[in-house]
Amino acid sequence: MTSSRADQVTHTARAHSFNAVAAQYADHRPTYPPALFDAIEELTARPLAGSRVADVGAGTGTATARLRERGAHVVAVEPGEGMAGEFRRRLPGTPVVRGDGNALPLAAHSADLLTYAQSWHWTDPARSVPEALRVLRPGGALALWWNTSADDVPWIAEASARAGRHFGRDFSREKNDIGAATADPSGRLDFTRRTVRWSRRIPLDAHLANIGSHSVFLVQSPDRTAAFLAEERRHVLEVFPDGIVEETYDVVLLLASRPPAA
């Protein structure tokens, strides 16, 4: 197997890994702050209330629920059976259809806004960019965002470095790679970037469950994950001896309007 083929197999396995832990994902992944949706409304120059929104790669519905709270009319698109099932359990009144960003099961010019919360990186931009342009109405917008760890917070930087050593990866560099060039290598979209900082305080067990719900852990052996999380518990308790962890995030938002001639 060539390295590129091996990378693709790993990428596919990671993309599907969430289905087996959908409830854990829904219970422990962080939500998104109101300021993020304020930024979307500012950049699109229109309220979310009454907008036709397709939330793609919706997972268990974390972003979908926040969009609905702002008054948007949302349809969710989710490829995974396990994630879609958990979505239906948590948001029974919201339509969810099976599909992904590379081949959207949506009519042309049917959405005011396409959102990808933590999910654009699972698509192939060579396919998902044209699909977004097809589905967006003239004047519509594509919004991509990721909750990323705030690596200027010392304990978070140390935790990221430990995870990087465990996996042989530079997670800080990967965060810095989030930008227009990687989101749309074709350059068809003119992205504006915003960063929104926020934090939450959660019990240590929930913090570790959040870590363990990430795909890089889900595709390795359970024993190796358990060993890492046991060691991580020890490190985090040195910082938060009361067992309540303050996680700090930077939400990176990329937003582009549909070009009139697209």
XYZ file of C-alpha atoms in Angstrom:
262
model
C 0.000 0.000 0.000
C 1.430 3.407 -0.938
C 1.696 6.098 1.719
C -1.002 8.198 0.029
C -3.334 5.200 -0.048
C -2.554 4.443 3.592
C -3.260 8.062 4.530
C -6.615 7.875 2.740
C -7.553 4.660 4.557
C -6.648 6.271 7.885
C -8.611 9.409 7.011
C -11.668 7.333 6.087
C -11.404 5.262 9.257
C -11.209 8.415 11.354
C -14.206 9.921 9.565
C -16.316 6.862 10.375
C -14.961 6.338 13.890
C -17.440 8.704 15.542
C -20.450 6.507 14.825
C -19.509 4.027 17.550
C -19.244 6.756 20.220
C -22.040 9.113 19.165
C -23.503 9.474 22.659
C -20.071 10.174 24.208
C -19.431 12.728 21.465
C -22.751 14.475 22.099
C -22.360 14.484 25.863
C -18.811 15.807 26.087
C -17.780 17.765 22.997
C -17.843 21.538 23.546
C -20.640 23.658 22.164
C -20.179 27.043 20.429
C -20.449 30.516 22.000
C -23.109 33.113 21.104
C -20.341 35.435 19.848
C -19.649 33.002 16.996
C -23.177 33.364 15.666
C -23.026 37.126 16.199
C -19.948 37.123 13.933
C -21.762 35.082 11.288
C -24.659 37.535 11.280
C -22.256 40.474 11.053
C -20.262 39.001 8.170
C -23.354 37.925 6.206
C -25.186 41.171 7.016
C -28.384 39.248 7.730
C -29.969 37.674 10.807
C -29.985 33.940 11.282
C -33.655 34.189 12.223
C -35.686 33.091 9.225
C -32.618 32.042 7.199
C -32.596 28.735 5.347
C -29.568 26.909 6.710
C -28.060 23.536 5.856
C -25.756 22.274 8.622
C -23.458 19.785 6.890
C -21.625 17.094 8.799
C -24.035 17.920 11.591
C -22.964 15.036 13.799
C -25.171 14.814 16.864
C -26.581 18.306 16.347
C -24.485 20.575 18.550
C -24.285 23.393 16.000
C -27.746 22.651 14.606
C -29.293 23.270 18.010
C -27.506 26.625 18.367
C -28.636 27.684 14.879
C -32.236 26.767 15.695
C -32.031 28.792 18.900
C -31.179 31.806 16.737
C -34.364 31.259 14.717
C -32.856 29.644 11.617
C -34.778 27.066 9.573
C -32.245 24.232 9.588
C -31.905 20.974 7.715
C -29.019 18.776 8.830
C -26.852 16.655 6.547
C -24.934 13.808 8.190
C -23.210 10.800 6.586
C -22.856 8.568 9.649
C -25.611 6.233 10.763
C -24.627 6.331 14.428
C -24.304 10.100 14.529
C -27.566 10.610 12.635
C -29.329 8.291 15.054
C -28.086 10.274 18.041
C -29.084 13.493 16.254
C -32.654 12.232 15.841
C -32.795 11.256 19.506
C -31.650 14.686 20.683
C -33.384 16.877 18.065
C -36.473 14.889 17.034
C -38.166 17.866 15.387
C -35.294 18.776 13.076
C -34.946 17.164 9.638
C -31.707 15.247 9.044
C -30.793 13.626 5.741
C -27.930 11.248 5.020
C -25.198 12.677 2.839
C -21.951 14.613 2.891
C -20.418 17.790 1.557
C -18.945 16.119 -1.501
C -22.412 15.347 -2.898
C -25.042 17.372 -1.073
C -28.563 15.905 -1.167
C -29.966 19.420 -1.568
C -31.521 21.377 -4.424
C -29.626 24.092 -6.254
C -29.911 27.612 -4.796
C -31.863 26.274 -1.805
C -29.817 27.626 1.136
C -29.037 31.074 2.476
C -26.227 29.634 4.564
C -24.202 26.419 4.554
C -22.462 25.628 7.849
C -19.714 23.126 8.560
C -18.975 22.878 12.295
C -15.835 20.764 12.787
C -16.580 18.964 9.507
C -15.150 20.703 6.419
C -11.824 18.863 6.819
C -13.650 15.568 6.173
C -14.579 16.773 2.671
C -12.610 16.994 -0.579
C -12.586 20.730 -1.438
C -12.316 19.905 -5.143
C -15.858 18.515 -4.797
C -17.293 20.294 -1.749
C -16.543 23.839 -2.975
C -18.511 23.384 -6.250
C -21.281 21.679 -4.289
C -21.486 24.602 -1.870
C -21.678 27.060 -4.760
C -24.407 24.980 -6.365
C -26.585 24.818 -3.252
C -26.159 28.403 -2.065
C -28.564 30.990 -3.366
C -27.065 34.197 -4.872
C -25.814 36.227 -1.950
C -25.692 33.174 0.307
C -22.670 32.257 2.405
C -20.519 29.329 3.425
C -19.393 29.270 7.068
C -16.743 26.848 8.325
C -15.602 26.744 11.919
C -13.535 24.727 14.368
C -13.158 24.767 18.137
C -9.363 24.787 18.573
C -7.411 24.615 21.804
C -6.011 27.936 23.043
C -2.334 27.028 22.974
C -1.221 30.304 24.544
C -2.691 28.982 27.822
C 0.299 27.192 29.393
C -1.404 24.037 30.649
C -3.197 23.605 27.309
C 0.069 24.027 25.389
C 1.643 21.344 27.573
C -1.315 19.010 27.004
C -1.128 19.569 23.241
C 2.590 18.798 23.300
C 1.946 15.549 25.195
C -0.683 14.502 22.660
C 1.657 15.468 19.840
C 4.417 13.266 21.219
C 1.937 10.413 21.654
C 0.832 10.574 18.020
C 4.005 11.949 16.437
C 2.183 15.046 15.208
C 2.373 18.816 15.663
C -1.165 19.797 16.636
C -0.275 23.467 17.063
C 0.971 23.636 13.476
C -2.181 21.880 12.256
C -4.277 24.551 13.991
C -2.259 27.274 12.267
C -2.901 25.585 8.927
C -6.625 26.398 9.155
C -7.110 29.060 6.523
C -8.402 29.954 3.085
C -5.602 28.159 1.226
C -6.412 24.804 2.805
C -10.184 25.313 2.895
C -10.308 26.113 -0.829
C -7.055 25.436 -2.698
C -8.755 26.522 -5.930
C -9.100 30.079 -4.631
C -12.680 30.392 -5.856
C -13.911 31.563 -2.465
C -12.902 34.776 -0.715
C -12.850 33.830 2.959
C -12.890 36.222 5.888
C -11.365 34.822 9.073
C -12.508 35.556 12.610
C -11.401 34.045 15.926
C -13.676 33.907 18.955
C -12.260 32.937 22.357
C -14.409 31.285 24.988
C -14.083 28.794 27.827
C -16.044 26.279 29.847
C -15.564 24.628 33.257
C -16.266 20.900 33.394
C -15.420 17.920 35.615
C -12.153 16.121 34.899
C -13.964 12.956 33.785
C -15.883 14.985 31.187
C -12.650 16.621 30.018
C -11.045 13.219 29.496
C -14.155 11.897 27.757
C -13.989 14.877 25.395
C -10.358 14.074 24.585
C -11.170 10.415 24.047
C -13.961 11.248 21.579
C -11.481 12.602 19.008
C -10.866 10.465 15.963
C -7.108 10.154 16.499
C -7.871 8.256 19.710
C -10.821 6.313 18.334
C -8.735 4.587 15.654
C -5.964 3.435 18.000
C -6.186 0.497 20.417
C -8.395 0.964 23.504
C -5.484 -0.016 25.762
C -3.251 2.679 24.299
C -5.993 5.289 24.672
C -6.685 4.231 28.267
C -2.986 4.470 29.154
C -2.720 7.958 27.675
C -5.865 9.199 29.439
C -4.720 7.771 32.788
C -1.444 9.663 32.470
C -3.315 12.782 31.310
C -5.551 12.609 34.386
C -2.457 12.830 36.581
C -1.104 15.860 34.691
C -4.403 17.746 34.680
C -4.994 17.162 38.392
C -1.705 18.938 39.071
C -3.229 22.049 37.453
C -6.812 21.611 38.682
C -6.595 19.719 41.988
C -10.311 20.222 42.657
C -11.109 18.205 39.525
C -12.875 21.061 37.714
C -11.103 21.841 34.444
C -11.296 25.158 32.610
C -11.008 24.424 28.898
C -10.236 27.474 26.755
C -11.001 27.477 23.051
C -10.449 29.669 20.027
C -13.228 29.145 17.512
C -11.710 29.729 14.079
C -14.394 30.907 11.645
C -13.943 31.121 7.879
C -16.824 32.707 5.984
C -17.226 33.356 2.258
C -20.162 34.688 0.257
C -21.227 33.018 -2.965
C -19.737 34.921 -5.899
C -22.548 36.315 -8.096
C -21.208 34.589 -11.223
C -20.624 31.175 -9.585
